[in-house]
Coordinates of C-alpha atoms in Angstrom, one line a residue:
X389 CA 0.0 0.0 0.0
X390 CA 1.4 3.2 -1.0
X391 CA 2.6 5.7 2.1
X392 CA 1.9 9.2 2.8
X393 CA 5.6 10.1 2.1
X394 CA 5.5 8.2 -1.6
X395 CA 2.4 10.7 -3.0
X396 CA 3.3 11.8 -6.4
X397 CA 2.0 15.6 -6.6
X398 CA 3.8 16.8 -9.1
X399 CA 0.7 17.1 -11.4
X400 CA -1.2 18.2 -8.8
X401 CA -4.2 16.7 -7.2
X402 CA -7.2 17.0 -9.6
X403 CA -5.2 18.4 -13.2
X404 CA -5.7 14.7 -14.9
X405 CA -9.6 15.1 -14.3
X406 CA -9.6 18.7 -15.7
X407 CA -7.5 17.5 -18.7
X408 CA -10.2 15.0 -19.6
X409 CA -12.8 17.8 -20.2
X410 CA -11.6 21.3 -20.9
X411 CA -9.7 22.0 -24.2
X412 CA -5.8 20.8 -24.9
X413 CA -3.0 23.1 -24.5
X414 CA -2.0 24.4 -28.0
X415 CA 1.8 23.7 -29.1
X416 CA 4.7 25.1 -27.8
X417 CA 7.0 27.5 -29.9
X418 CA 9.8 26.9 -31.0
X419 CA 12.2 29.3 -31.2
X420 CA 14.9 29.4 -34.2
X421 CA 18.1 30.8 -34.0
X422 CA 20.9 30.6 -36.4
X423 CA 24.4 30.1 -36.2
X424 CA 27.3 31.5 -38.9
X425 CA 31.1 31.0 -38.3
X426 CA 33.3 33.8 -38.9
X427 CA 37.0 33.8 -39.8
X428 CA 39.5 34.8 -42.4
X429 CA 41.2 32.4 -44.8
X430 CA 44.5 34.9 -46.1
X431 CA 46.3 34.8 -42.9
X432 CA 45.1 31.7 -40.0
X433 CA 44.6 28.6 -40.8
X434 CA 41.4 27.2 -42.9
X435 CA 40.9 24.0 -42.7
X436 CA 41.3 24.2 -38.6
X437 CA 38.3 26.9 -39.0
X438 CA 36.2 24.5 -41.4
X439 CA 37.1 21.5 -38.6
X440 CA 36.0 23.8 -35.7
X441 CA 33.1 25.2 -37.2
X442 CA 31.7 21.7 -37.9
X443 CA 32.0 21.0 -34.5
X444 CA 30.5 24.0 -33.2
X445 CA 27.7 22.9 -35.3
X446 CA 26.9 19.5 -34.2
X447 CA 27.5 20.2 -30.3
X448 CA 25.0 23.1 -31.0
X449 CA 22.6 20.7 -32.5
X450 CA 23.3 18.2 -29.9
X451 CA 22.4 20.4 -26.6
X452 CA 19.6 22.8 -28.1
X453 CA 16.0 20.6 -27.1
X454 CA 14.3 20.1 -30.5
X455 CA 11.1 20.2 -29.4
X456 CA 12.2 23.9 -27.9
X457 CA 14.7 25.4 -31.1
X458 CA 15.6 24.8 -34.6
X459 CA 19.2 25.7 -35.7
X460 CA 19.2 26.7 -39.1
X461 CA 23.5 27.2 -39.8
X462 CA 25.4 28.7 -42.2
X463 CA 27.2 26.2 -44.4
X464 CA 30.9 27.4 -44.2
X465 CA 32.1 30.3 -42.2
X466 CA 31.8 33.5 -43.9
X467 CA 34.7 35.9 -44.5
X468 CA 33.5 39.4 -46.2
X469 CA 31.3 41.2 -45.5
X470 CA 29.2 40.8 -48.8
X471 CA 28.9 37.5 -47.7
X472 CA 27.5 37.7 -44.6
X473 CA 25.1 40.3 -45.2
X474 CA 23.7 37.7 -48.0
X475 CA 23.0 35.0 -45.5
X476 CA 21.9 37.6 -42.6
X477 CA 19.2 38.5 -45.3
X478 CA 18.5 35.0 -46.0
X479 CA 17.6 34.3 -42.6
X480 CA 14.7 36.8 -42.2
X481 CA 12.8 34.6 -44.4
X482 CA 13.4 32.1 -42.2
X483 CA 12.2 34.5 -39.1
X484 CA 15.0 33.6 -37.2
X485 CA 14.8 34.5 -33.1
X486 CA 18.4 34.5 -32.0
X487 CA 21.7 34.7 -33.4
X488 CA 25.3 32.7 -32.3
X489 CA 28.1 34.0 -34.1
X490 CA 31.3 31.6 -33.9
X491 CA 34.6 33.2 -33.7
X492 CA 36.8 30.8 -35.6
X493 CA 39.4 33.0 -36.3
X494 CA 40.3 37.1 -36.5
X495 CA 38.4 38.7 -39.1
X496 CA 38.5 41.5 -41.6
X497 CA 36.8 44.4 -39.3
X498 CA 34.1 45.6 -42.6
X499 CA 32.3 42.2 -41.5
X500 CA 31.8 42.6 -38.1
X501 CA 30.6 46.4 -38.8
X502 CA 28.2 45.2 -41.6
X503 CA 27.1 42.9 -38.7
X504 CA 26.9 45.9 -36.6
X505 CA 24.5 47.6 -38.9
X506 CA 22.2 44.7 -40.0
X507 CA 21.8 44.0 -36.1
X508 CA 20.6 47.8 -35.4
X509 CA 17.8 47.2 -37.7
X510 CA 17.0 43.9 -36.6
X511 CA 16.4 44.2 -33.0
X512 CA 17.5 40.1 -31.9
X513 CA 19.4 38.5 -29.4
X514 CA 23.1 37.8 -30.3
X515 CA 25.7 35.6 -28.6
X516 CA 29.0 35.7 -29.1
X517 CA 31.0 32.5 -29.0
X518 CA 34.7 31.8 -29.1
X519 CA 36.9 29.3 -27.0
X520 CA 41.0 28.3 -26.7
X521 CA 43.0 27.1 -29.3
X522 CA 46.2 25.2 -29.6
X523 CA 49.4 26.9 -28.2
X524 CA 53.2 26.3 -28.4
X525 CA 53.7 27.3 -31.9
X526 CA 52.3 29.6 -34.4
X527 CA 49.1 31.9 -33.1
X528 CA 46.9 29.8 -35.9
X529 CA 43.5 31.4 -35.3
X530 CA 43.7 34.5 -32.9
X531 CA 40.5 33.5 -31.8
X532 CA 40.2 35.3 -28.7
X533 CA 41.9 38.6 -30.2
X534 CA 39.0 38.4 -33.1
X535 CA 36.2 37.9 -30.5
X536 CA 37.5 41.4 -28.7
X537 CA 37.4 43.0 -32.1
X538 CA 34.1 41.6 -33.1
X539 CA 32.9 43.2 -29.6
X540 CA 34.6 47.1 -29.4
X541 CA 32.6 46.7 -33.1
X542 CA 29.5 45.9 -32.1
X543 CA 29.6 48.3 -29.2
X544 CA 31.2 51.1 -31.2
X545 CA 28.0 50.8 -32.9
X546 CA 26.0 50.7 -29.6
X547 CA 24.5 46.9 -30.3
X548 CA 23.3 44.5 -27.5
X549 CA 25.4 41.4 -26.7
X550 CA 26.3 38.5 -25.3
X551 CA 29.3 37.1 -25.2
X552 CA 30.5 33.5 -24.1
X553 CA 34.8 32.4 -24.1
X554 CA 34.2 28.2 -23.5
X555 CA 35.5 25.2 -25.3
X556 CA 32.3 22.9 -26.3
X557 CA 34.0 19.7 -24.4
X558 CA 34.0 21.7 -21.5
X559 CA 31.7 21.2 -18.3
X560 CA 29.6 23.8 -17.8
X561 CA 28.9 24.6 -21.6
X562 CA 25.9 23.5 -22.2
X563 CA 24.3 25.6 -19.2
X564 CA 26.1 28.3 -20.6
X565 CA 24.6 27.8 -23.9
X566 CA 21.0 27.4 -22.8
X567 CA 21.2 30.5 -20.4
X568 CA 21.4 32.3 -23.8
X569 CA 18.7 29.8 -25.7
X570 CA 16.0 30.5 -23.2
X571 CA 16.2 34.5 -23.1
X572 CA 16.1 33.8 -26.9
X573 CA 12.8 31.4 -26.3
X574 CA 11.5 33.4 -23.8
X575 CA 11.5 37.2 -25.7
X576 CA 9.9 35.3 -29.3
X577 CA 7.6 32.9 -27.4
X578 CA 5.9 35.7 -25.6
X579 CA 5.9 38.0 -28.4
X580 CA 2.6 39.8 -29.5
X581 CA 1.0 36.8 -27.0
X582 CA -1.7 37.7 -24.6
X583 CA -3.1 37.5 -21.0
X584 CA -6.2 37.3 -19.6
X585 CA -7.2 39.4 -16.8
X586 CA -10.5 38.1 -15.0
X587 CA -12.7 40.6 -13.6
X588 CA -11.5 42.9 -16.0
X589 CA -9.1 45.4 -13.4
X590 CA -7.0 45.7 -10.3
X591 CA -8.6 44.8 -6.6
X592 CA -9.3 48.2 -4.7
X593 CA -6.3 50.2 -3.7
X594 CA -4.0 47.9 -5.2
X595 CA -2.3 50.4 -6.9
X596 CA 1.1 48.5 -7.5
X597 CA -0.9 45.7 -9.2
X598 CA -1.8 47.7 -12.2
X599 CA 1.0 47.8 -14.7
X600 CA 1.0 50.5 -17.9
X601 CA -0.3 48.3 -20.8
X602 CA 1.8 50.1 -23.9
X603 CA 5.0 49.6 -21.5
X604 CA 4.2 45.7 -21.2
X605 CA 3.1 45.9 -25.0
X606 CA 6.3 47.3 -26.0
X607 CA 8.9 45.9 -23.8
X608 CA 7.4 42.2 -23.6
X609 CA 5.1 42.5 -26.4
X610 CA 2.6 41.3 -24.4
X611 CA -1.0 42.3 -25.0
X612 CA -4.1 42.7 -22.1
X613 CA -7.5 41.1 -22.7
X614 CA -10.3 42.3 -19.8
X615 CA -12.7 39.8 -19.3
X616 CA -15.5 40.9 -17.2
X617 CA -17.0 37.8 -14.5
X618 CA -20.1 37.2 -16.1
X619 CA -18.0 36.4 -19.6
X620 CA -16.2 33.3 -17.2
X621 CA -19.0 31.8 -15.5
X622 CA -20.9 31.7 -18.2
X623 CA -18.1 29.6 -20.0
X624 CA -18.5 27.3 -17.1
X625 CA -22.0 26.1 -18.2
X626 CA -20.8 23.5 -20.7
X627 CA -19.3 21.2 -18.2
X628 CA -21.3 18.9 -16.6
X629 CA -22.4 18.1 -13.0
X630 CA -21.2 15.0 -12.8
X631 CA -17.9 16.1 -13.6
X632 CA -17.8 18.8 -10.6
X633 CA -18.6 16.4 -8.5
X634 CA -16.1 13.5 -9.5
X635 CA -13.5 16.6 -8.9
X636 CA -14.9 18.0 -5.9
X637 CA -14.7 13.9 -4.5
X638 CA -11.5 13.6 -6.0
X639 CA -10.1 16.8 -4.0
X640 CA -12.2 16.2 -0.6
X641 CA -11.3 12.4 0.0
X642 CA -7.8 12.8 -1.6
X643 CA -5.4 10.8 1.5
X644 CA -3.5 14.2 1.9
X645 CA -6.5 16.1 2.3
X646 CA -6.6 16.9 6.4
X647 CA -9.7 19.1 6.6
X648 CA -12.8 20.7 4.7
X649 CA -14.9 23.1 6.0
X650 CA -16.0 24.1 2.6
X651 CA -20.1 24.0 2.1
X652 CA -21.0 21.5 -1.1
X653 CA -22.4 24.7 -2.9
X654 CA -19.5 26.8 -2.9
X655 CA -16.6 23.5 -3.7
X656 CA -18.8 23.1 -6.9
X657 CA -18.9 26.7 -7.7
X658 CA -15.0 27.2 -7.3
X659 CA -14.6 23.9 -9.2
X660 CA -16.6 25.6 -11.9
X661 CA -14.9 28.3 -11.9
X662 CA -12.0 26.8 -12.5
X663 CA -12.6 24.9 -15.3
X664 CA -14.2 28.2 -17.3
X665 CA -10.9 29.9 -16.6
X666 CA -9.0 27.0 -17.5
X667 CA -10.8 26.4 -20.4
X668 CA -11.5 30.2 -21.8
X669 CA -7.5 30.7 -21.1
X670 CA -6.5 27.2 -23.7
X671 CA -9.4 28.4 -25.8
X672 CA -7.6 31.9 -26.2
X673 CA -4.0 30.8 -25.9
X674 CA -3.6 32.8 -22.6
X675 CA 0.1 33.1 -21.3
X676 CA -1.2 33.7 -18.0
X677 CA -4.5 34.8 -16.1
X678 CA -4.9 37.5 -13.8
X679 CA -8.0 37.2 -11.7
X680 CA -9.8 39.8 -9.7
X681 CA -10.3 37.4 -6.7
X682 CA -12.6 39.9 -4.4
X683 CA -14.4 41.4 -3.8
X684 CA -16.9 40.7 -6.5
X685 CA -16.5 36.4 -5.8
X686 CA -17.5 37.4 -2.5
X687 CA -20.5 39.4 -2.7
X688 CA -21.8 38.5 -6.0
X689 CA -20.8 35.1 -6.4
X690 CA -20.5 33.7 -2.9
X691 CA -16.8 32.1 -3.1
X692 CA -13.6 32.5 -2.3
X693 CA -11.6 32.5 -6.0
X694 CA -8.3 31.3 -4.3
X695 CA -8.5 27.8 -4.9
X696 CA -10.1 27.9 -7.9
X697 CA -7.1 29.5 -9.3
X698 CA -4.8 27.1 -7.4
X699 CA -6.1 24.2 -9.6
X700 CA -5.6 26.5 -13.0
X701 CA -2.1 26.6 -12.1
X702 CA -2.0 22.7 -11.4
X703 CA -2.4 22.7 -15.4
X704 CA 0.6 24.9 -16.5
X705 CA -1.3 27.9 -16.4
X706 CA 0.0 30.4 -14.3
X707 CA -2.5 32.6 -12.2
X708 CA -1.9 35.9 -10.4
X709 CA -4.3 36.8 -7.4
X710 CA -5.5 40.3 -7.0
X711 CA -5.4 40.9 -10.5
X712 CA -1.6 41.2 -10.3
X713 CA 0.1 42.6 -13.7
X714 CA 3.1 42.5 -12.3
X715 CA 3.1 39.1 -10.0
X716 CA 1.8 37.8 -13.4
X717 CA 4.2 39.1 -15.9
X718 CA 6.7 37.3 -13.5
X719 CA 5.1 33.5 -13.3
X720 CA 4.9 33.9 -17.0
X721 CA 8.9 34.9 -17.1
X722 CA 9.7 31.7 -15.0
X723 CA 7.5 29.5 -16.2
X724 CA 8.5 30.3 -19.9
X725 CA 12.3 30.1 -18.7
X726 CA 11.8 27.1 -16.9
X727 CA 10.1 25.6 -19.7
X728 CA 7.0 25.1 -17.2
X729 CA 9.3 23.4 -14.6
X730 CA 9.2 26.9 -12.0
X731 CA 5.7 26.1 -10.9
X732 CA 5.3 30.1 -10.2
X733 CA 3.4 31.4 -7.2
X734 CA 2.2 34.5 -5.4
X735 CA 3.4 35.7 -2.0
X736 CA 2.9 38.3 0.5
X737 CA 6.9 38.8 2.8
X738 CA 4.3 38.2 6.2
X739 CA 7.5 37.4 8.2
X740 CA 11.5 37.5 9.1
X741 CA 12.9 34.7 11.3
X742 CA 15.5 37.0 13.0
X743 CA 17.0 33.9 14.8
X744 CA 16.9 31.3 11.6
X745 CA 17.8 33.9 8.8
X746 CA 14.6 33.6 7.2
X747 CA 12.0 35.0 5.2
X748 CA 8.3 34.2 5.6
X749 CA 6.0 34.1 2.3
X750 CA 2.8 33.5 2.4
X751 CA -0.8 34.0 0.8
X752 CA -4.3 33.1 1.2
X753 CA -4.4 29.7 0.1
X754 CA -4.0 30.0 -3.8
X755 CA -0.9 27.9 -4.7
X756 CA -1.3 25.4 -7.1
X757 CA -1.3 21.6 -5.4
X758 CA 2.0 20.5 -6.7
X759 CA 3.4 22.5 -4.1
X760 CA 2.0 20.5 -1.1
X761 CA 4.8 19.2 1.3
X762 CA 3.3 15.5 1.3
X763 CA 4.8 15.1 5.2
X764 CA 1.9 17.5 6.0
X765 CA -0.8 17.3 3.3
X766 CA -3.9 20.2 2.7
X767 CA -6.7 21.8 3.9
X768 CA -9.6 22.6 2.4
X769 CA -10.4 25.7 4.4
X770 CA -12.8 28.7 4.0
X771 CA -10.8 32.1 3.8
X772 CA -9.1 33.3 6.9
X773 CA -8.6 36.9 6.4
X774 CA -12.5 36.9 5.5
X775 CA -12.9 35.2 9.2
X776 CA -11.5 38.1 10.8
X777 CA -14.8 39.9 10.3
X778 CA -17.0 36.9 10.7
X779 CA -16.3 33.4 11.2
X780 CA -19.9 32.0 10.6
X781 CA -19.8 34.2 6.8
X782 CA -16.2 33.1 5.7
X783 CA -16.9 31.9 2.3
X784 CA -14.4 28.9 0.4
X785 CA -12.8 27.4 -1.3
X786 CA -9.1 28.1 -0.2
X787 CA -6.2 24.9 -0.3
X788 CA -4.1 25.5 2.9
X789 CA -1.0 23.8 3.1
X790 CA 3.0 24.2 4.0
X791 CA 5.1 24.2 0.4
X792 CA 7.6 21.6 0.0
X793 CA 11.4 22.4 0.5
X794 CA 13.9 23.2 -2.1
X795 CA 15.7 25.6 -4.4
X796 CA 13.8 28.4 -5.8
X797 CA 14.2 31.4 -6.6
X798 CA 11.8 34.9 -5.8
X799 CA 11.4 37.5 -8.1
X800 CA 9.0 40.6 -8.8
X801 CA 8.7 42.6 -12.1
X802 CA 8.3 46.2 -10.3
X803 CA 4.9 48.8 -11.0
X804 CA 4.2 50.8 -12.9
X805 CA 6.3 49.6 -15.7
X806 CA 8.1 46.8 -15.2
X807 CA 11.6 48.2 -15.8
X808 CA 13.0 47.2 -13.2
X809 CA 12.9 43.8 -11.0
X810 CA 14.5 42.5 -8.0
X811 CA 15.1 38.7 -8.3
X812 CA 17.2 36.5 -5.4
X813 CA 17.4 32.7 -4.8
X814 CA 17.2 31.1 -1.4
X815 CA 16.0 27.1 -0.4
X816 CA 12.5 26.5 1.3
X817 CA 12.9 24.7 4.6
X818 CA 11.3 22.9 7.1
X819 CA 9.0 25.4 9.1
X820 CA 5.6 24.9 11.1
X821 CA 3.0 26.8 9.4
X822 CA 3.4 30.5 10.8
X823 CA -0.1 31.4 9.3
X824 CA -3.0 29.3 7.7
X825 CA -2.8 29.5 4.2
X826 CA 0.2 28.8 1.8
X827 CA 3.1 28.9 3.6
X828 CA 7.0 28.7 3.1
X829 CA 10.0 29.8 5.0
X830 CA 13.3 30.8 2.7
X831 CA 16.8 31.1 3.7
X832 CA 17.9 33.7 0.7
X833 CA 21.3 31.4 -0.7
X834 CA 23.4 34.7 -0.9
X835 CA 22.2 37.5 1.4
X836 CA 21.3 37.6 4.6
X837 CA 17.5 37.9 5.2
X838 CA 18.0 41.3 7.0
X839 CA 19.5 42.9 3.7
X840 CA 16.5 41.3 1.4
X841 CA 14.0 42.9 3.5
X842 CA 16.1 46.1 3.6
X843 CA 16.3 46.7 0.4
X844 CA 13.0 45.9 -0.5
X845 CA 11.9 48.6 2.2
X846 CA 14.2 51.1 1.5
X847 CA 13.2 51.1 -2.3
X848 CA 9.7 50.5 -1.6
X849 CA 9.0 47.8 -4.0
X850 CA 5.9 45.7 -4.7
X851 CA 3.8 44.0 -2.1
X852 CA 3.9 41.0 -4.2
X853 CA 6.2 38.5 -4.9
X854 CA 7.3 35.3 -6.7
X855 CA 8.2 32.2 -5.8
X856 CA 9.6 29.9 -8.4
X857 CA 11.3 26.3 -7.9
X858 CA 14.9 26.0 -8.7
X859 CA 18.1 28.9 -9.2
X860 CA 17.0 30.8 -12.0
X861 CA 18.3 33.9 -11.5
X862 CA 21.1 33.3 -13.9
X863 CA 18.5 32.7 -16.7
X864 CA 16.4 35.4 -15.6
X865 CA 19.5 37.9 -15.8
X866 CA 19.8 37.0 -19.1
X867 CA 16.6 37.5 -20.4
X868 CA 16.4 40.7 -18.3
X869 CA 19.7 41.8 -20.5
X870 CA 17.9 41.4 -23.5
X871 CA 14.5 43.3 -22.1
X872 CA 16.2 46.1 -21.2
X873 CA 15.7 45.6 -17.5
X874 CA 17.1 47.0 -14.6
X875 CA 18.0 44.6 -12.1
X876 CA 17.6 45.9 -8.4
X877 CA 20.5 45.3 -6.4
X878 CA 20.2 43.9 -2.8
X879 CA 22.3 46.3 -0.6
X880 CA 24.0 45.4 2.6
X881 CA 21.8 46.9 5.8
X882 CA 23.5 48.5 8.8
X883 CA 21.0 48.4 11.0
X884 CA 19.1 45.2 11.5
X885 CA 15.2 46.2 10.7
X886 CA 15.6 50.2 10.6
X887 CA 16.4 51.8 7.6
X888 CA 15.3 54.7 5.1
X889 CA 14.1 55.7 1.9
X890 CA 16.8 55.7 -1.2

């Protein structure tokens, strides 16, 4: 018989009964991104460029996903400048996302500039890539020299890059690589995409959740769809009874379940709920929903929307509470990063663990189930911050529950624009739960817990913020690059929890 401890979550509880009845996910991009060799044949040595290049070419091949990119390479390298203008051209037909350049040797300076000017009026990604070559004789390539010229070019001529000095037999290459891929993935796959934002705005006097739509339009290229309530539970009508209730059983009697308070009535309306917004978000190819979560679910609709959007995000589909632009611009960044591994999140900072070195997230009870630490299971619990007022009219359906340990990484794309963001990684560990709801205690990996709050005071950033499993801040610092995106630095604090406005 199978334990408590050997629970599988990592689906979530209830996601294989929503996939039997709301619409498939629609297929994943896949980014393209092209990759020319560069070198000069007068004066280095050819046939160790053609040998290097071809091995550039398959490792490239080899540790890009193919279900994620498609390499589309230049034959030979390229020498002039005529020449790799031509296939530069050639590309565009092919739309291509991202570019690697392989520095197989020095190069005649007109070909990097011609680079130069193509890449100012065509605004992609670039990487840079160059590695060692045999010593104790001749300098036969130059290779390193040529990728510092390539560079002061492209920078003379004030073009974005990335650069990246590592052999392809080497260890940490392929990371290296795909921290590049993925901004590439990331800035196409979200491109001219949309989000949904249920409820149509912000919750009252939320005013950091409300981001300027033309700034996310033309920095992210991310377009805003405001779907009013009645829109989404009306979509909920074409699933059937039955249906809610196998769900509703499913969740309820679940052996990690602990406790439900939750009335019949209002389990099978959130279960409802979440389905339309599931569904309506496949059947519009949503990156992400926003939803307005009070107070209209509370007085109109008599729920609580929190767990309805919990078991949205059990599918993949990340869901910001209180109509967060911001919280939701950010699960879409790690999720697309992650490649749907991150399992984003929204959290209120409710606490600091001045003896442990911690930080205390937390929110109502809307993380998606694949977060439950098995050791303690769920709750199904009517809202507590609604019980403050009145116990006996606390309305559901809320999943409680302590978040399993591990890496992760928090992060918060900052109102009203999202130019700047403040991302750290830390490790969720073992905590009782400080407040009902969905809980986790971090230990930041590289600060102490005293400077993260610090700096998030001092600068007065968002209420909000992200949690998303594993390190990603290297990735995220990439893609960030590419956004143009300040990244906000966490500063040192002198004082332990008094500071002052920067």
């Amino acid at each position: 018989m199978e334990t408590i401890q050997e629970i599988d979550v990592s689906k979530g509880i209830v996601s294989h009964l929503f996939e039997k009845i709301i619409l498939p996910s629609k297929p994943k991009y896949v980014a393209k991104i092209g990759i020319v060799g560069i070198g000069l044949q007068e004066h280095f040595d050819w046939q160790s460029i053609l040998e290097s290049y071809a091995i550039a070419k398959n490792k490239l091949q080899s540790v890009l996903p193919k279900d994620k990119f498609k390499l589309i390479a230049a034959e030979q390298p390229i020498q002039s400048k005529e020449d790799i203008y031509n296939w530069l051209q050639r590309t565009k037909t092919e739309e291509i996302d991202g570019i690697i350049v392989y520095q197989a040797s020095f190069i005649a300076g007109d070909l990097a500039a011609t680079l130069a000017r193509w890449l100012n009026q065509n605004k992609i990604p670039i990487l840079s890539w160059s590695h060692n070559e045999p010593t104790g004789g001749r300098l036969v390539n130059n290779r390193l020299c040529g990728q510092n010229f390539l560079l002061n070019i492209l920078n003379s001529c004030g073009v974005k890059y990335s650069w990246l000095f590592e052999s392809p037999e080497e260890e940490n290459f392929t990371k290296s690589i795909m921290k590049f891929a993925k901004a590439v993935y990331v800035k196409a796959s979200i491109n001219q995409k949309s989000i949904g934002m249920v409820g149509g705005f912000r919750v009252p006097g939320f005013y950091d959740c409300e981001l300027n739509e033309l700034a996310l339009l033309n920095r992210f290229g991310i377009k805003v769809d405001r779907v009013d309530f009645d829109t989404i539970w009306h979509h909920g009508d074409r699933f059937k009874h039955e249906d809610i209730l196998e769900i509703k059983n499913e969740l309820i009697n679940h052996p990690l379940c602990k406790f439900n308070n939750v009335t019949d009535v209002q389990l099978e309306k959130s279960i409802r709920l979440s389905l339309a917004m599931a569904d309506f978000a496949r059947e519009n190819d949503y990156l992400g929903l926003g939803l307005k979560n009070w107070p209209e679910l509370f007085d109109h609709y008599g729920i609580a929307g929190d767990g309805a959007g919990a078991l949205v995000q059990d599918l993949g589909i990340p869901v910001a509470d209180e109509s967060d632009m911001g919280a939701l611009l950010s699960m879409i960044m790690m999720n697309q990063i992650s490649f749907g591994e991150a399992t984003p999140t929204l959290v209120d900072l409710s606490l600091i663990q001045k003896d442990l070195d911690r930080l205390g997230f937390w929110h109502c009870g809307g993380a998606p189930t694949k977060l439950i630490n098995v050791k303690t299971g769920y709750e199904v619990r009517n809202h507590s911050i609604l019980e403050n007022f009145d116990e006996k009219s606390s309305l559901g359906m809320l999943l409680e529950f302590l978040q399993k340990h591990g890496p992760v990484t928090i992060a918060k794309y900052q109102y009203p624009n999202a130019s700047e963001v403040i991302v750290f990684e830390g490790n969720i560990k073992e905590s009782e739960m400080a407040f009902r709801g969905s809980y986790a205690e971090v230990a930041p990996s590289k600060y102490n817990a005293k400077d993260v709050l610090a700096t998030i005071m001092n600068n007065g950033l968002d209420h909000h913020s992200i949690i998303g499993r594993g390190h990603l801040q290297g990735e995220l610092n990439e893609l960030n690059h590419w956004l143009g995106i300040k990244n906000i630095e966490i500063t040192t604090s002198k004082d332990y929890l008094y500071g002052r406005s920067n």
